[in-house]
Coordinates of N, CA, C and O in Angstrom, one line a residue:
X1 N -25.0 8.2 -16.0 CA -24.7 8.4 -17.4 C -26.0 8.1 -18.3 O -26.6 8.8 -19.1
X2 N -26.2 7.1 -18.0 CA -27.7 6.6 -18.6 C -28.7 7.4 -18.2 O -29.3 7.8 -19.2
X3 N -29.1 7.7 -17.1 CA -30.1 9.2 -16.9 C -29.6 10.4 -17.9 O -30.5 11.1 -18.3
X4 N -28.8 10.6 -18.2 CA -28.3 12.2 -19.0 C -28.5 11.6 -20.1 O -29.6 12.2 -20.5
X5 N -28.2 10.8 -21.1 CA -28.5 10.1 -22.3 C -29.9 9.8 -22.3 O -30.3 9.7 -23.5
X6 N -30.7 9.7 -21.6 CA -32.2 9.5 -21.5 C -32.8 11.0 -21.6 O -33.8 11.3 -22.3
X7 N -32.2 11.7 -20.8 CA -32.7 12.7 -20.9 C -32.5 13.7 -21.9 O -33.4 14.5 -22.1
X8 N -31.4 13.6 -22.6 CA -31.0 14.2 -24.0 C -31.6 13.7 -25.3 O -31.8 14.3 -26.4
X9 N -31.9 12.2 -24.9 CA -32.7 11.8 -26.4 C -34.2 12.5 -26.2 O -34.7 13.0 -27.2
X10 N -34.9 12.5 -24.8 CA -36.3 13.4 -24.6 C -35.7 14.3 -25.6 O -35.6 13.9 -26.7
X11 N -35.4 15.2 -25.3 CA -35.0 16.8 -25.7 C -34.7 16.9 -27.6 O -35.0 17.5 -28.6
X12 N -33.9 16.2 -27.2 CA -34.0 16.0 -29.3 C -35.1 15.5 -29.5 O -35.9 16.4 -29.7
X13 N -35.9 14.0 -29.4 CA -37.2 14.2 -29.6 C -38.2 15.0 -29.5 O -39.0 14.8 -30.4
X14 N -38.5 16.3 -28.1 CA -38.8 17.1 -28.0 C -38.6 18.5 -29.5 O -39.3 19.2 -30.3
X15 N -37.9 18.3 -29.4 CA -37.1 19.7 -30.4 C -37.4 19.2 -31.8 O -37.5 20.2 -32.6
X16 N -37.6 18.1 -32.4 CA -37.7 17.2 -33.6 C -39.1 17.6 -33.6 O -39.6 18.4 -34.4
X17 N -39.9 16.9 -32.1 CA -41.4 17.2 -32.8 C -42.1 18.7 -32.8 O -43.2 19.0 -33.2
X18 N -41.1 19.5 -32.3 CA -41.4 21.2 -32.0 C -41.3 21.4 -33.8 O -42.2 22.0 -34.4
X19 N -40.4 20.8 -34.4 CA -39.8 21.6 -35.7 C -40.4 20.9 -36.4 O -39.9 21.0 -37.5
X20 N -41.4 20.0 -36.5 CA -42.0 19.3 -37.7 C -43.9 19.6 -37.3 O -44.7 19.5 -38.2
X21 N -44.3 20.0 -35.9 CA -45.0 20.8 -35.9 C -45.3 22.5 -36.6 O -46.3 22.9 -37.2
X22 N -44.2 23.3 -36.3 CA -44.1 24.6 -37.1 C -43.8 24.6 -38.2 O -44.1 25.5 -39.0
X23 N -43.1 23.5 -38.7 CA -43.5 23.3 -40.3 C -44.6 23.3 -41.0 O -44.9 23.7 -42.2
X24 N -45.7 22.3 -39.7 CA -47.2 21.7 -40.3 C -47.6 23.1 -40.6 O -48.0 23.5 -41.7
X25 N -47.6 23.9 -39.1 CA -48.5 25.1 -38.8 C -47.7 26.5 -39.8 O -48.3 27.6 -40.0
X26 N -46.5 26.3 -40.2 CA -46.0 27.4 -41.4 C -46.9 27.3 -42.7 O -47.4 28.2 -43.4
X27 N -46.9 25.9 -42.7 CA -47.9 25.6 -44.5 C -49.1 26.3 -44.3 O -49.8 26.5 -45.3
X28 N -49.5 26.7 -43.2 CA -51.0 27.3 -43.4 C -52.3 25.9 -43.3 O -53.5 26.0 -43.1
X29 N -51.6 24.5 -43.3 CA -52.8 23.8 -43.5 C -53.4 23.5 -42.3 O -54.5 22.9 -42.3
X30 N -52.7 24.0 -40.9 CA -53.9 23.9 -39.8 C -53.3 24.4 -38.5 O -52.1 24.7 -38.6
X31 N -53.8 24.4 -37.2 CA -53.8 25.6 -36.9 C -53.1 24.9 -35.8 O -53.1 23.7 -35.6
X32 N -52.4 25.9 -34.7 CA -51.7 25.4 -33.5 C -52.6 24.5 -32.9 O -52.3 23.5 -32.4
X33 N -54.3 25.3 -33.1 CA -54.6 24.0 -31.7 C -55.4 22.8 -32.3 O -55.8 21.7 -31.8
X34 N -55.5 23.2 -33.7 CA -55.6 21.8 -34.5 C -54.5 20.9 -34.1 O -54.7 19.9 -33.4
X35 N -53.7 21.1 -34.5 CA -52.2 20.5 -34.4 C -51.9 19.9 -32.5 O -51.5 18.7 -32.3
X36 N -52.3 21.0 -31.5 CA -52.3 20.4 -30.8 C -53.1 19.2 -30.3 O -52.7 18.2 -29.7
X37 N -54.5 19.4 -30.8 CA -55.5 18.4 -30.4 C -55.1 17.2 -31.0 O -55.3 16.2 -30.4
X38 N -54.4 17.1 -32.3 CA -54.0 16.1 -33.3 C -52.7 15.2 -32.8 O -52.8 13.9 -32.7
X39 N -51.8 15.8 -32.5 CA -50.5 15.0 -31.5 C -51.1 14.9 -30.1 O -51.7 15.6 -29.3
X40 N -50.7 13.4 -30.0 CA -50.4 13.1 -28.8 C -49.1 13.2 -27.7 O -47.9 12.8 -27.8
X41 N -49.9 13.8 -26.7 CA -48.5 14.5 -26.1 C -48.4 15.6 -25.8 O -47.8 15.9 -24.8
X42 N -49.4 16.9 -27.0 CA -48.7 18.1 -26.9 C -50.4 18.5 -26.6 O -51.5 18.1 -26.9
X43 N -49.3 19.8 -25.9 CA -50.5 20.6 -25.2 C -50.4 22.2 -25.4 O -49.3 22.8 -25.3
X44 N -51.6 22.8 -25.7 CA -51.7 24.2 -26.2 C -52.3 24.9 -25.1 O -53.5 25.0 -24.8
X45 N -51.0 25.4 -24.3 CA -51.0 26.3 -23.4 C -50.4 28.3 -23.8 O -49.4 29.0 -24.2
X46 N -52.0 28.4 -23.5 CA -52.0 30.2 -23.9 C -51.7 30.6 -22.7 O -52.0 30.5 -21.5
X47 N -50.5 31.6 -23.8 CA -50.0 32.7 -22.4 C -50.1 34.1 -22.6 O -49.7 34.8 -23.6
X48 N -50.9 34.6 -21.1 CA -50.9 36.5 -21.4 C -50.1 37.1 -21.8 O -49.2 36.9 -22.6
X49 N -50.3 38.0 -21.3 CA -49.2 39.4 -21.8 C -48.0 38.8 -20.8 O -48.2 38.0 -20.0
X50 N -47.0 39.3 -21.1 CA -45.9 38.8 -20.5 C -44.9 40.1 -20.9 O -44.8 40.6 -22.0
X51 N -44.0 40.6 -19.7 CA -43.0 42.1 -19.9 C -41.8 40.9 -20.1 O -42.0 39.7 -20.1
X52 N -40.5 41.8 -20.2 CA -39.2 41.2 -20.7 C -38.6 40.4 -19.7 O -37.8 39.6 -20.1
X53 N -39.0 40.6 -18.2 CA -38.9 40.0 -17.1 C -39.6 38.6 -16.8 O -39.5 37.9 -15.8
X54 N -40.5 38.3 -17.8 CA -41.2 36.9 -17.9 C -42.5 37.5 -16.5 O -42.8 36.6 -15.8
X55 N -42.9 38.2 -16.4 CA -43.9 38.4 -15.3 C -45.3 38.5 -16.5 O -45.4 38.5 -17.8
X56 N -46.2 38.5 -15.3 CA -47.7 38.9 -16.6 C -47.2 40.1 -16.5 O -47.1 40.6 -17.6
X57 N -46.8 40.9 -15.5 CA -47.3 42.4 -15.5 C -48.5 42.7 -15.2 O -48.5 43.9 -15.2
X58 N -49.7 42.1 -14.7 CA -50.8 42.0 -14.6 C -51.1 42.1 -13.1 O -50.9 41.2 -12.3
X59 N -51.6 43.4 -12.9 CA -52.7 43.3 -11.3 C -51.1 43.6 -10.2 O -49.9 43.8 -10.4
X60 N -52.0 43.3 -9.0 CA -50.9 43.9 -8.1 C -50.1 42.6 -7.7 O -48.9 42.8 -7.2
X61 N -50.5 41.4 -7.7 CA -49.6 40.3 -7.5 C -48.9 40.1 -8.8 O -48.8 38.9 -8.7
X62 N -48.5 40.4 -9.6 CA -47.5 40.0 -10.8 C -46.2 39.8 -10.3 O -45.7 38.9 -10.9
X63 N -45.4 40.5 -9.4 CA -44.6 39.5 -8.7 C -44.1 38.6 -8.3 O -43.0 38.2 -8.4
X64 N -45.4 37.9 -7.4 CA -45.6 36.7 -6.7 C -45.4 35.6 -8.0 O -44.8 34.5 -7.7
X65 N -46.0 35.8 -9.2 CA -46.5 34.8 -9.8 C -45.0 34.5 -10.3 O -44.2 35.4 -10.3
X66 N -44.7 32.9 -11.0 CA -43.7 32.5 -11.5 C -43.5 32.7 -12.7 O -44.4 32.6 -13.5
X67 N -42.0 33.1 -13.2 CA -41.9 34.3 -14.4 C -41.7 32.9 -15.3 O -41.3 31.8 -14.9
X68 N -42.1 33.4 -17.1 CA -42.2 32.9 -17.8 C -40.5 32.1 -17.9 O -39.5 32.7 -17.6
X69 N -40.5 30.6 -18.5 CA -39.2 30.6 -18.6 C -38.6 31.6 -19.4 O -39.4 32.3 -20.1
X70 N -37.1 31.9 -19.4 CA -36.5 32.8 -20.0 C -36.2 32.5 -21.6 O -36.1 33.4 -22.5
X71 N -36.0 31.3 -21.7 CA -35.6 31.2 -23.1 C -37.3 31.7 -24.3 O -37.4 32.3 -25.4
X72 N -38.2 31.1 -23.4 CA -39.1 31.5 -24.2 C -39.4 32.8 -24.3 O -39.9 33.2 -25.3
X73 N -39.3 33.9 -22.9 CA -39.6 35.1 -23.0 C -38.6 35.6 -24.6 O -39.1 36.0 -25.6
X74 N -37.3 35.5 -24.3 CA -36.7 35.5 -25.2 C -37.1 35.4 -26.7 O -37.1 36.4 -27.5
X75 N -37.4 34.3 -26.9 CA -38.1 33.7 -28.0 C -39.3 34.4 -28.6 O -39.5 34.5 -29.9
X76 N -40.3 35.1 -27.4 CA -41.5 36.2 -27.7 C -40.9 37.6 -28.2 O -41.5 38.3 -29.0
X77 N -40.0 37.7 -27.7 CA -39.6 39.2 -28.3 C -39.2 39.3 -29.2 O -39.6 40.2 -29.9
X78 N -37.9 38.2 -29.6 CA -37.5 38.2 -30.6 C -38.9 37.8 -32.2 O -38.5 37.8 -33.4
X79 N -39.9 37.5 -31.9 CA -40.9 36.9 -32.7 C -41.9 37.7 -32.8 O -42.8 38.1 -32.1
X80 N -41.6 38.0 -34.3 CA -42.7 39.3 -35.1 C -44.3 39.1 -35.0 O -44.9 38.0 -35.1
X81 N -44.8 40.2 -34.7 CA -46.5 39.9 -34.2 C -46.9 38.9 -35.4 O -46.6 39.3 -36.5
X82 N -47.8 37.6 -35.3 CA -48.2 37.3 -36.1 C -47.0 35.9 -36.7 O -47.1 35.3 -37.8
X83 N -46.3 35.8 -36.0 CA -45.2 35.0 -36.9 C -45.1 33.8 -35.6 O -45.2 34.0 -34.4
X84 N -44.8 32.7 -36.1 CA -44.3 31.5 -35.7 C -43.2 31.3 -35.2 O -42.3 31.7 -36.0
X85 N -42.5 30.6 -33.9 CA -41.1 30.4 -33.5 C -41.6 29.2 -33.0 O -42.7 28.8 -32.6
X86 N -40.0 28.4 -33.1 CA -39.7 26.9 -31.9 C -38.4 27.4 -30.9 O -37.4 27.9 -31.3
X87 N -38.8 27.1 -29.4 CA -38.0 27.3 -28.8 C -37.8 26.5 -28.2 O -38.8 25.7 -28.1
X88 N -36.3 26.0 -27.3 CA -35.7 24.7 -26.5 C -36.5 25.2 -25.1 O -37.0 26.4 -25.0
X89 N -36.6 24.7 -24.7 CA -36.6 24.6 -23.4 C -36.1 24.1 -22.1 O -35.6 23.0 -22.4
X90 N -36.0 24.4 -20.9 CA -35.3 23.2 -20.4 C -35.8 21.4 -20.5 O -35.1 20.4 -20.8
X91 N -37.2 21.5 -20.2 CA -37.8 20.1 -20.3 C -38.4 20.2 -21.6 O -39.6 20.1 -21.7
X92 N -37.5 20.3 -22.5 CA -38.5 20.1 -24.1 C -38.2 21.4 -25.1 O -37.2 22.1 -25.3
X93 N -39.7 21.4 -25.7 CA -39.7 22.3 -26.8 C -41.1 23.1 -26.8 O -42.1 22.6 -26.2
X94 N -41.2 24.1 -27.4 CA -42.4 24.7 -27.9 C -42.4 25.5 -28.5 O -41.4 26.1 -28.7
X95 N -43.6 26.0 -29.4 CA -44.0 26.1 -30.8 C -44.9 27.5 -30.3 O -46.0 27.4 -29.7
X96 N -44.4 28.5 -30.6 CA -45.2 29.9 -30.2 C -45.3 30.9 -31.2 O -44.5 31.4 -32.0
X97 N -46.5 31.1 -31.1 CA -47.3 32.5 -31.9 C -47.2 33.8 -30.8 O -47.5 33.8 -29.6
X98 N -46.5 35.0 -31.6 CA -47.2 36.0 -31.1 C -48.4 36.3 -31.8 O -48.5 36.3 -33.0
X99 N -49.6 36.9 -30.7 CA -50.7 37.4 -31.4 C -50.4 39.0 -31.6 O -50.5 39.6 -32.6
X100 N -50.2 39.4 -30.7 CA -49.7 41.0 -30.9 C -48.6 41.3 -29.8 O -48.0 40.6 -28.9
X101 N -48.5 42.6 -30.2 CA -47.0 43.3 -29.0 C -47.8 45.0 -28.5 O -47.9 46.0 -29.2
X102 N -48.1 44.7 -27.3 CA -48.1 46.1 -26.7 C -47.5 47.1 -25.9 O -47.5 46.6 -24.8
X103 N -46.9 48.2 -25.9 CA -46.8 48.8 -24.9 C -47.4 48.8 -23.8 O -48.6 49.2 -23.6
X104 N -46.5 48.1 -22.5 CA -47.2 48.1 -20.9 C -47.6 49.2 -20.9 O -47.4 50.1 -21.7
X105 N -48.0 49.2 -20.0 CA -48.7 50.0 -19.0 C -48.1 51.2 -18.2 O -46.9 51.0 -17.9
X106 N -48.4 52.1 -18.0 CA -47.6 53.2 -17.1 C -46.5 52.2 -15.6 O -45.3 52.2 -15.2
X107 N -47.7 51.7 -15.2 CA -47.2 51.2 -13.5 C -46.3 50.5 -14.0 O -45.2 50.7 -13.6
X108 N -46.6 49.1 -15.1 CA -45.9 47.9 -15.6 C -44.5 48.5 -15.6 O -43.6 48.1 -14.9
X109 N -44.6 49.6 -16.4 CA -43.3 49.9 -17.2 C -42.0 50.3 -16.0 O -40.9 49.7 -15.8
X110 N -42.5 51.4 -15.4 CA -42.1 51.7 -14.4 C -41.7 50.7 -13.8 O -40.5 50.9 -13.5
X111 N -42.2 49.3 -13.2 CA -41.9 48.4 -12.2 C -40.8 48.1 -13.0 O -39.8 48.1 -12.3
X112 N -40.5 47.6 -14.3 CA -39.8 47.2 -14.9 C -38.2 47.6 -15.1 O -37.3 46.8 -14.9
X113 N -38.4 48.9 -15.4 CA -37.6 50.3 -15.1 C -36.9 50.1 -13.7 O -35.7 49.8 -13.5
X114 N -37.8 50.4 -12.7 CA -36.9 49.7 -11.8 C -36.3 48.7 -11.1 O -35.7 48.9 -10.1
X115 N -36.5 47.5 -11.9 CA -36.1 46.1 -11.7 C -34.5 45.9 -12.3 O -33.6 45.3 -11.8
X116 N -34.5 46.7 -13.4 CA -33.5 46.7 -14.2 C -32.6 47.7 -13.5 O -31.5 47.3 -13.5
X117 N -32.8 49.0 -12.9 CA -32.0 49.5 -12.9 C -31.2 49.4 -11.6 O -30.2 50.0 -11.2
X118 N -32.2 48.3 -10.6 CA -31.9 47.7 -9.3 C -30.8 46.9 -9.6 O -29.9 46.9 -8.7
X119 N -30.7 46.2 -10.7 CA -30.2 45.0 -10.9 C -28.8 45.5 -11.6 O -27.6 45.0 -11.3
X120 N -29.1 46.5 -12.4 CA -27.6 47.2 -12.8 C -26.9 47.9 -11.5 O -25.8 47.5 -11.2
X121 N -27.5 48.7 -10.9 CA -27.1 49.0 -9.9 C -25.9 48.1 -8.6 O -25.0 48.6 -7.9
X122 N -26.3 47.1 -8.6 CA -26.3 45.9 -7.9 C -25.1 45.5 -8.9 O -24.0 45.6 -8.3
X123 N -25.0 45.1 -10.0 CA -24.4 44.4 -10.6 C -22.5 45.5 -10.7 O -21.3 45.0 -10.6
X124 N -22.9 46.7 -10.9 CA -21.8 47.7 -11.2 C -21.0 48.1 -9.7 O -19.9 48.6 -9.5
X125 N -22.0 47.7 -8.7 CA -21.1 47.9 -7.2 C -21.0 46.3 -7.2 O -20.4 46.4 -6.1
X126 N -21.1 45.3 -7.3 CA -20.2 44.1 -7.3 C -19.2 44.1 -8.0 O -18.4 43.3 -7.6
X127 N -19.0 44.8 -9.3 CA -17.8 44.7 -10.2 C -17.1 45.6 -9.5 O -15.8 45.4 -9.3
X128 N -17.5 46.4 -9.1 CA -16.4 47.7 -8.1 C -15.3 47.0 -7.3 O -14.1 46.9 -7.4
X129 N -16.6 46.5 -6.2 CA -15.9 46.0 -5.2 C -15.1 45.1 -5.1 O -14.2 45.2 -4.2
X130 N -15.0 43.4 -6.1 CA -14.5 42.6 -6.5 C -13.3 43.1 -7.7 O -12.4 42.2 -7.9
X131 N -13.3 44.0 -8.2 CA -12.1 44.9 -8.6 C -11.2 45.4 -8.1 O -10.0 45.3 -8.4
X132 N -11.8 46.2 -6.9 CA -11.2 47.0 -5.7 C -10.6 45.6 -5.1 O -9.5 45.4 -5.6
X133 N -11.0 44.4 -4.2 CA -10.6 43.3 -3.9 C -9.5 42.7 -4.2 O -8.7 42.3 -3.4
X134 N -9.4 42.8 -5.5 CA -8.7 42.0 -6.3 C -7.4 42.5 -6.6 O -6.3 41.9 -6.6
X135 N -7.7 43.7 -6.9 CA -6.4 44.8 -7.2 C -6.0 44.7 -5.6 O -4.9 44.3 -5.2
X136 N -6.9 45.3 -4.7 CA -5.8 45.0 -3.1 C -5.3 43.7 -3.0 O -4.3 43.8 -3.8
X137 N -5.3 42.9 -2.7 CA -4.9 41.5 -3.0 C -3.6 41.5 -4.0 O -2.5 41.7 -3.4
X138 N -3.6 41.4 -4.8 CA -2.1 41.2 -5.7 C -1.6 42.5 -5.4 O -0.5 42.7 -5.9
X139 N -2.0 43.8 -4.7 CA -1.0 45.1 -4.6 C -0.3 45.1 -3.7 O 0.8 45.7 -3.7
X140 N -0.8 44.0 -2.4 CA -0.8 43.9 -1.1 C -0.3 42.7 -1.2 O 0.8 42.5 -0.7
X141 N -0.9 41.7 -1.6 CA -0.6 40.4 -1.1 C -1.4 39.5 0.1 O -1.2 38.6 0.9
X142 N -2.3 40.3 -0.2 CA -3.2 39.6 1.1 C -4.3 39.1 0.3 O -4.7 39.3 -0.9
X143 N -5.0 38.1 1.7 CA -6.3 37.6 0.9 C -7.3 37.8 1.7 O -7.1 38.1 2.9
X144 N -8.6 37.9 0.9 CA -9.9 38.8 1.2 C -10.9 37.6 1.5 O -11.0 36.7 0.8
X145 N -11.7 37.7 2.8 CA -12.3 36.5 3.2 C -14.2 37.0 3.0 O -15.1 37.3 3.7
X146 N -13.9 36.8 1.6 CA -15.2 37.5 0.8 C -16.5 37.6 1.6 O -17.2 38.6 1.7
X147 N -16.7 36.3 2.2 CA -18.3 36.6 3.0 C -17.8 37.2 4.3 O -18.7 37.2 5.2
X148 N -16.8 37.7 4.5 CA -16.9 38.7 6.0 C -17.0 39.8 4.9 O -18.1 40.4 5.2
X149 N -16.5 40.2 4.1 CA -16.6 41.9 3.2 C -17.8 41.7 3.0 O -18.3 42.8 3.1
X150 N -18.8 40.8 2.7 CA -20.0 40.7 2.0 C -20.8 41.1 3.0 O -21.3 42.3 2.9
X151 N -21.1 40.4 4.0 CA -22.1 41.0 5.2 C -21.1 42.3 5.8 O -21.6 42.5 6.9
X152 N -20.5 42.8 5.7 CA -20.0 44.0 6.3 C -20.3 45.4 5.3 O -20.0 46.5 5.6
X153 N -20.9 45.0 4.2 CA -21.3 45.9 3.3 C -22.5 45.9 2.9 O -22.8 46.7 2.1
X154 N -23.5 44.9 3.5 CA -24.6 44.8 3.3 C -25.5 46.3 4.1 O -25.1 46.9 5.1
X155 N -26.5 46.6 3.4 CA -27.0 47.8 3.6 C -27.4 47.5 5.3 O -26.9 46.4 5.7
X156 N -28.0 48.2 6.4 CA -28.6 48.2 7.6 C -29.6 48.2 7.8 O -30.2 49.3 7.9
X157 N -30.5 46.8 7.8 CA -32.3 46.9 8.1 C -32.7 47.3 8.9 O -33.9 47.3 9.1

């Protein structure tokens, strides 16, 4: 209990000094990495281009690499080119600038394209099947011993 209470007062502190930083840096009187050089503690970490998937998108390993947390990807999109946000984080807070918003790339997009429609795809035959399950089950009366249907439906490598 005392670990979770330690850890929740971090996170409000975290989030306190996120929101009295973007105040500093709203007034105009100085600049993220003023601000950062100026607190102790905080650190002004620039990040590339980044797609809605938190990846860079960048080069042929953008896969491999680990995707931006999500609340912040979040936080970038929703944040007009040029404008200031504070976002939670899991361990904390941060204080982000968009500098601009581009259209990816032909390949980018595409990969993207199909990440999403893998994932819908995937997601609309589990609601099927766990429908289908479910309705057999209370039609029938029987019970479904989910990880035998799961590997018995798994595609054939």
């Amino acid at each position: 209990m005392l670990t979770l209470w330690r850890q929740q007062e971090r996170q409000r502190a975290a989030e306190t000094l996120a929101d009295d930083l973007l105040t500093r840096a709203r007034a105009g009187d100085v600049s993220l990495e003023a601000l950062a050089r100026q607190t102790p503690g905080v650190t002004l970490e620039p990040l590339g281009p980044v797609t809605r998937s938190g990846q860079s998108g960048l080069g042929p390993d953008a896969a491999a690499q680990e995707p931006a947390p999500r609340p912040l990807v979040t936080a970038l999109f929703d944040t007009q080119p040029g404008a200031l946000a504070r976002v939670a984080l899991d361990d904390g807070a941060a204080v982000l600038k968009v500098e601009k918003a581009e259209a990816p790339a032909a390949d980018v997009a595409t990969r993207e394209r199909d990440a999403v429609a893998q994932a819908l795809r995937q997601s609309v035959a589990d609601d099927l099947l766990n429908g289908f399950t479910d309705a057999l089950a209370a039609q029938v009366g029987v019970t479904v011993n989910q990880g035998v249907l799961n590997d018995a439906l798994q595609p054939v490598r």
